[in-house]
N, CA, C and O atoms as a DFTB+ gen file, in Angstrom:
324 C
 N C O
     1  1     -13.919    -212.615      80.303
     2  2     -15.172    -212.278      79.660
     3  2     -16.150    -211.779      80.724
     4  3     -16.475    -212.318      81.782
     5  1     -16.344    -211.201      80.458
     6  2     -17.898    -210.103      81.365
     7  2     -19.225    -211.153      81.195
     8  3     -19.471    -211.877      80.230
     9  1     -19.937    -211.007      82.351
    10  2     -21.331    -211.422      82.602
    11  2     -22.415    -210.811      81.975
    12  3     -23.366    -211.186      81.289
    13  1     -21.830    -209.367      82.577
    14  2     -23.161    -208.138      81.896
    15  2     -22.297    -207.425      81.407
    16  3     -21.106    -207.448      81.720
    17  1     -22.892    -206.605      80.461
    18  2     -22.367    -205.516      79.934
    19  2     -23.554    -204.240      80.059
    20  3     -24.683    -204.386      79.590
    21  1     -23.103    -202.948      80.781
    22  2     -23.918    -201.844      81.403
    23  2     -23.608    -200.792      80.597
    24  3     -22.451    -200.389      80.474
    25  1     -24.781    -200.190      79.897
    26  2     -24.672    -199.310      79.022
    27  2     -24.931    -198.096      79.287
    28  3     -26.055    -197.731      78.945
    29  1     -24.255    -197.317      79.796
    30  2     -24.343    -195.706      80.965
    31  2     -23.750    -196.207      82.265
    32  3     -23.990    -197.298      82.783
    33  1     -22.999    -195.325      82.689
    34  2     -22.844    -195.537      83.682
    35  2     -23.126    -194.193      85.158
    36  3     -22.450    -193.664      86.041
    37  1     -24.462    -194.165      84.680
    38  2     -25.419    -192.986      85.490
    39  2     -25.645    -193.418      86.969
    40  3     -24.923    -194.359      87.299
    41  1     -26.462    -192.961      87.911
    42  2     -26.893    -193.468      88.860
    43  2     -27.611    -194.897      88.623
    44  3     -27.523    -195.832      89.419
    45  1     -28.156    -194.921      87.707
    46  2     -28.591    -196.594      87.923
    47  2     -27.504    -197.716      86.965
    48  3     -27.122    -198.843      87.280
    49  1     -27.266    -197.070      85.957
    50  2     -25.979    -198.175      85.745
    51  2     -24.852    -198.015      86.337
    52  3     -23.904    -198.550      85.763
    53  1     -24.608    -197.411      87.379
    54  2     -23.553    -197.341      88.750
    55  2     -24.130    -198.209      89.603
    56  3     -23.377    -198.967      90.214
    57  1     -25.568    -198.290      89.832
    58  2     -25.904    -198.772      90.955
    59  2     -26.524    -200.123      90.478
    60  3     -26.798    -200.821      91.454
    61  1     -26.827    -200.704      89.307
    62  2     -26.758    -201.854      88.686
    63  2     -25.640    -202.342      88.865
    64  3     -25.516    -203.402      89.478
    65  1     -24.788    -201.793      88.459
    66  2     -23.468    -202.770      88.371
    67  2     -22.675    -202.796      89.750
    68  3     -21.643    -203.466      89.795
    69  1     -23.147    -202.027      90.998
    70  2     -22.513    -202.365      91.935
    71  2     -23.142    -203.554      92.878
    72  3     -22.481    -204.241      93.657
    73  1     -24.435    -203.646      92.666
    74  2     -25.185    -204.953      93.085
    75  2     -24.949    -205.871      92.458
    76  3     -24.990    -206.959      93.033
    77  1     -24.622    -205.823      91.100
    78  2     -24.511    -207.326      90.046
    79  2     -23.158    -207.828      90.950
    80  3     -23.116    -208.857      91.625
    81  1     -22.290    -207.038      90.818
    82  2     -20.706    -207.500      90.970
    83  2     -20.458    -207.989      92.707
    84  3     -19.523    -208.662      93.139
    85  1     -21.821    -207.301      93.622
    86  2     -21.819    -208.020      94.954
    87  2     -22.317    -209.210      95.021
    88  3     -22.158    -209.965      95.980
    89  1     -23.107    -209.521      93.767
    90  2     -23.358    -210.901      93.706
    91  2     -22.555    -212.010      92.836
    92  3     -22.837    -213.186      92.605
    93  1     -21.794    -211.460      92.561
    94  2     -20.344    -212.283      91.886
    95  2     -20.172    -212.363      90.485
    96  3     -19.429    -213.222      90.010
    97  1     -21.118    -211.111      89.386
    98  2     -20.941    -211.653      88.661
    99  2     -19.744    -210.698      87.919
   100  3     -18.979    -210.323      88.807
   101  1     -19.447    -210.330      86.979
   102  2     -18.452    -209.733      86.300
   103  2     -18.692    -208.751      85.446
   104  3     -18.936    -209.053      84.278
   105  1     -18.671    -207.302      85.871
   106  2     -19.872    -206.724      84.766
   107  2     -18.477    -205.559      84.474
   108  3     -17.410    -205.290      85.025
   109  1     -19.269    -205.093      83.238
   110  2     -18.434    -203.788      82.647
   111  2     -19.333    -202.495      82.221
   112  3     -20.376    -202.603      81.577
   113  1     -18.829    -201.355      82.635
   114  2     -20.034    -200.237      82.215
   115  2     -19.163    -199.529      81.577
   116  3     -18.075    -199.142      82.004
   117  1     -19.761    -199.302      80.263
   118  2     -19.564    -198.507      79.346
   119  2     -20.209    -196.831      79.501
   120  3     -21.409    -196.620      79.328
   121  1     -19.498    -196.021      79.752
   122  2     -19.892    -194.872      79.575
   123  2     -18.646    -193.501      78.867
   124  3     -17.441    -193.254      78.904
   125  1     -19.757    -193.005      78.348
   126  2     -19.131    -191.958      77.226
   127  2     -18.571    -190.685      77.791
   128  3     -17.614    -190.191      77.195
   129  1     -19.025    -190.104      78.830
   130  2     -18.311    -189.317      80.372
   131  2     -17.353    -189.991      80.857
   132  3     -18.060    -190.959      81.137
   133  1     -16.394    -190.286      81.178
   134  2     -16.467    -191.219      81.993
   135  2     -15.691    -189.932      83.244
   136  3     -15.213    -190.389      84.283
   137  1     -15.654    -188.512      83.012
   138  2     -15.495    -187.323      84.160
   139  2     -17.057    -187.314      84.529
   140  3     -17.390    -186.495      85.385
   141  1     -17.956    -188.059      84.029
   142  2     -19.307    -187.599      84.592
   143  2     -19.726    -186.410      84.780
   144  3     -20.708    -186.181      85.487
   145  1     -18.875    -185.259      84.029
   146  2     -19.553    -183.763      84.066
   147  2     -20.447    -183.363      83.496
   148  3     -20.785    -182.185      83.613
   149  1     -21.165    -184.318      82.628
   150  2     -22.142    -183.853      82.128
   151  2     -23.368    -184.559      82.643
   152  3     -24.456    -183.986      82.602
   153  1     -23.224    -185.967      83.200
   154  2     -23.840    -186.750      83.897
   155  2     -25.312    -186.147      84.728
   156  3     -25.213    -185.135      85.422
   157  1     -26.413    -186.734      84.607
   158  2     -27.720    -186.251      84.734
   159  2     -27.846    -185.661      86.527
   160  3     -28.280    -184.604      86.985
   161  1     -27.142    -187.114      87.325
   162  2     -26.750    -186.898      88.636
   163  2     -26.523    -185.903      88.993
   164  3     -27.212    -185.320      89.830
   165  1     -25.432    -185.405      88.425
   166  2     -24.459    -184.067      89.408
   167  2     -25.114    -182.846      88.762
   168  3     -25.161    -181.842      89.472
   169  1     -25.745    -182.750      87.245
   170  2     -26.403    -182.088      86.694
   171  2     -27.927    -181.641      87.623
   172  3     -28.436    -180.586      87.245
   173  1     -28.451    -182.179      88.469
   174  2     -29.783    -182.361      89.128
   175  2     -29.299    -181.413      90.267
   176  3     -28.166    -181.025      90.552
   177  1     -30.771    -181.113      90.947
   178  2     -30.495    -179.906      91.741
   179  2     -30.063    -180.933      93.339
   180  3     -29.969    -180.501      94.488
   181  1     -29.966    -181.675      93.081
   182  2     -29.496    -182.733      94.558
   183  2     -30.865    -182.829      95.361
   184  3     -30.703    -182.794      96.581
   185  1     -31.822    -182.912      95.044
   186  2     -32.762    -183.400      95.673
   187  2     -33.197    -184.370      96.213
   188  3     -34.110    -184.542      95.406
   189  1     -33.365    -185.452      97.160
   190  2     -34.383    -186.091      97.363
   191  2     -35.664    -186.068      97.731
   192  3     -36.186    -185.423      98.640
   193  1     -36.252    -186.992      96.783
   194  2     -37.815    -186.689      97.461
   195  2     -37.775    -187.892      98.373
   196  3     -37.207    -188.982      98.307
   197  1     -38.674    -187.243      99.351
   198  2     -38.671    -187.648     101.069
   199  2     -40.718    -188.069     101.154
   200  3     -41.175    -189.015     101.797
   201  1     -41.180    -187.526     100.707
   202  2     -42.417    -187.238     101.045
   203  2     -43.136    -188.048     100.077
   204  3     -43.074    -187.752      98.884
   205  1     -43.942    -189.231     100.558
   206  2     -44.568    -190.374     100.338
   207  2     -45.796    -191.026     100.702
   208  3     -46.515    -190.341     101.430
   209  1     -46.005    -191.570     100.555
   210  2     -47.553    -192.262     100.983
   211  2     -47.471    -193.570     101.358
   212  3     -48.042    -194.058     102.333
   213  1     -46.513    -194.340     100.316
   214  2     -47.083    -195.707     100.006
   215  2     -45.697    -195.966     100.565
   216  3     -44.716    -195.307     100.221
   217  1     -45.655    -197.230     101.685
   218  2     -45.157    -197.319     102.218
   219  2     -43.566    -198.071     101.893
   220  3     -42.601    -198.237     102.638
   221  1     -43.836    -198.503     100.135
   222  2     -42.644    -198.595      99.601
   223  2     -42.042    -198.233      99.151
   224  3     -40.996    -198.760      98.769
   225  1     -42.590    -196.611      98.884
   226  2     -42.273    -195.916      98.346
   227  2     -41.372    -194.612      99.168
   228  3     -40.587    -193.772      98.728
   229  1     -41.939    -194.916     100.674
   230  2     -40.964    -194.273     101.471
   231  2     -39.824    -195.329     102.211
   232  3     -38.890    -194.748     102.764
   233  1     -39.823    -196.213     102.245
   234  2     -38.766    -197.394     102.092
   235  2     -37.633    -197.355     101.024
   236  3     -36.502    -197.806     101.202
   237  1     -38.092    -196.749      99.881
   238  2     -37.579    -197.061      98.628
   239  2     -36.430    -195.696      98.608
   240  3     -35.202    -195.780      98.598
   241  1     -37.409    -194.254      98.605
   242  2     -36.682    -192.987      99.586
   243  2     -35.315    -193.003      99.906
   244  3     -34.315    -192.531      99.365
   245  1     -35.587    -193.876     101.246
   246  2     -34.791    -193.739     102.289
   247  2     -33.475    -194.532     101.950
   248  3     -32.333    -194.164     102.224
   249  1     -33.871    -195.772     101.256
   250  2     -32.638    -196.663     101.202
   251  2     -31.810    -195.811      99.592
   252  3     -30.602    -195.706      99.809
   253  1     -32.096    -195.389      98.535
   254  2     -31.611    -195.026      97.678
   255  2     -30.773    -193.515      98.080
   256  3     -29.886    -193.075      97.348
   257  1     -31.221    -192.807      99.381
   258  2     -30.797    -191.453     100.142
   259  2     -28.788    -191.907     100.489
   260  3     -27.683    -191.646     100.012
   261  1     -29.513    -192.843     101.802
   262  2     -28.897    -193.848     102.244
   263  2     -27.246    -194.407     101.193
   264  3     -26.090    -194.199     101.560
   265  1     -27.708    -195.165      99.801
   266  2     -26.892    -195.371      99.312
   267  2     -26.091    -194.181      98.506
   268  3     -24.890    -194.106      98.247
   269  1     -26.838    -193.553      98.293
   270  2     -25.859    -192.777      97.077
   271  2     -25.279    -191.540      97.840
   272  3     -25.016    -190.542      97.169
   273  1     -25.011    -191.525      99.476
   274  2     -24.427    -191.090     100.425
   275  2     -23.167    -192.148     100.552
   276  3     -22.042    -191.669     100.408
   277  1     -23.254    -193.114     100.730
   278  2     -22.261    -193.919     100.662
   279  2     -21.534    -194.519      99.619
   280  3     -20.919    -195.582      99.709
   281  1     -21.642    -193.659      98.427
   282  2     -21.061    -194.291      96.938
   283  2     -19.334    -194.420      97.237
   284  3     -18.489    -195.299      97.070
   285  1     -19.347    -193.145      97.725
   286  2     -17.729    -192.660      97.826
   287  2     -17.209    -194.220      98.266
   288  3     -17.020    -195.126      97.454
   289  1     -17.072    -194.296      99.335
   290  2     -16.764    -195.192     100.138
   291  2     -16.624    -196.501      99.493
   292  3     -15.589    -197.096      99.193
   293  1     -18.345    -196.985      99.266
   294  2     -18.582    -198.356      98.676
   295  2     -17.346    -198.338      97.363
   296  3     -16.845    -199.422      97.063
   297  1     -17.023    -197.426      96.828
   298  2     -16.132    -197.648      95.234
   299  2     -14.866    -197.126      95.253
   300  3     -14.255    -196.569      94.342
   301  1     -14.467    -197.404      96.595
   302  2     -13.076    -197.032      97.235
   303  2     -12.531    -198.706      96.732
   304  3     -13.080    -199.783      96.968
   305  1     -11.238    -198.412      95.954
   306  2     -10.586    -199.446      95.746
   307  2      -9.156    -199.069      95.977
   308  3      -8.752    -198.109      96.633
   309  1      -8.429    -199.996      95.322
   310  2      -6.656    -199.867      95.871
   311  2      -5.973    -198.854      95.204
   312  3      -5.158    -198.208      95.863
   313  1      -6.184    -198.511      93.713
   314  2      -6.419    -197.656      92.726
   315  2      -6.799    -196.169      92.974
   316  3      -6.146    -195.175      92.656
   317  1      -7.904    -196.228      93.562
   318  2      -8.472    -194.996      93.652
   319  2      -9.148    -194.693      95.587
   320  3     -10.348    -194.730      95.861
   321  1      -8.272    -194.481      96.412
   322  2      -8.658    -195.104      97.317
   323  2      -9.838    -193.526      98.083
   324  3     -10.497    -193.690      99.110
């Protein structure tokens, strides 16, 4: 039985459910792509915004840049390596 259940599995219900499950719990994401070709992500012109004021907001930037550079990797399993 699942903990959470994640409804999209977009950049934030990818990135919800990869923090839930580092904290042990058991989650499942439901998504209707599941080639993600239509997906909002890959759909977007690849931008980050960089340019900030508030200092959590360039914290916030940097670490979300940061992760979704390292998705590949982080969701490397035995399966799909």
């Amino acid at each position: 039985m699942d903990d959470v259940v994640i409804i999209g599995g977009g950049i934030i219900g990818a990135a919800s459910a990869y923090f839930l499950s580092k904290e042990g719990r058991k989650v499942k994401v439901i998504e209707r792509d599941p080639t993600y070709k239509k997906a909002s992500f890959p759909l977007s012109l690849g931008g980050f915004r960089r340019q900030f004021f508030q200092k959590e907001n360039i914290l916030l930037g940097k670490f979300a840049r940061e992760f979704i550079f390292q998705i590949p990797e982080l969701l490397k399993t035995e399966k799909n390596p």
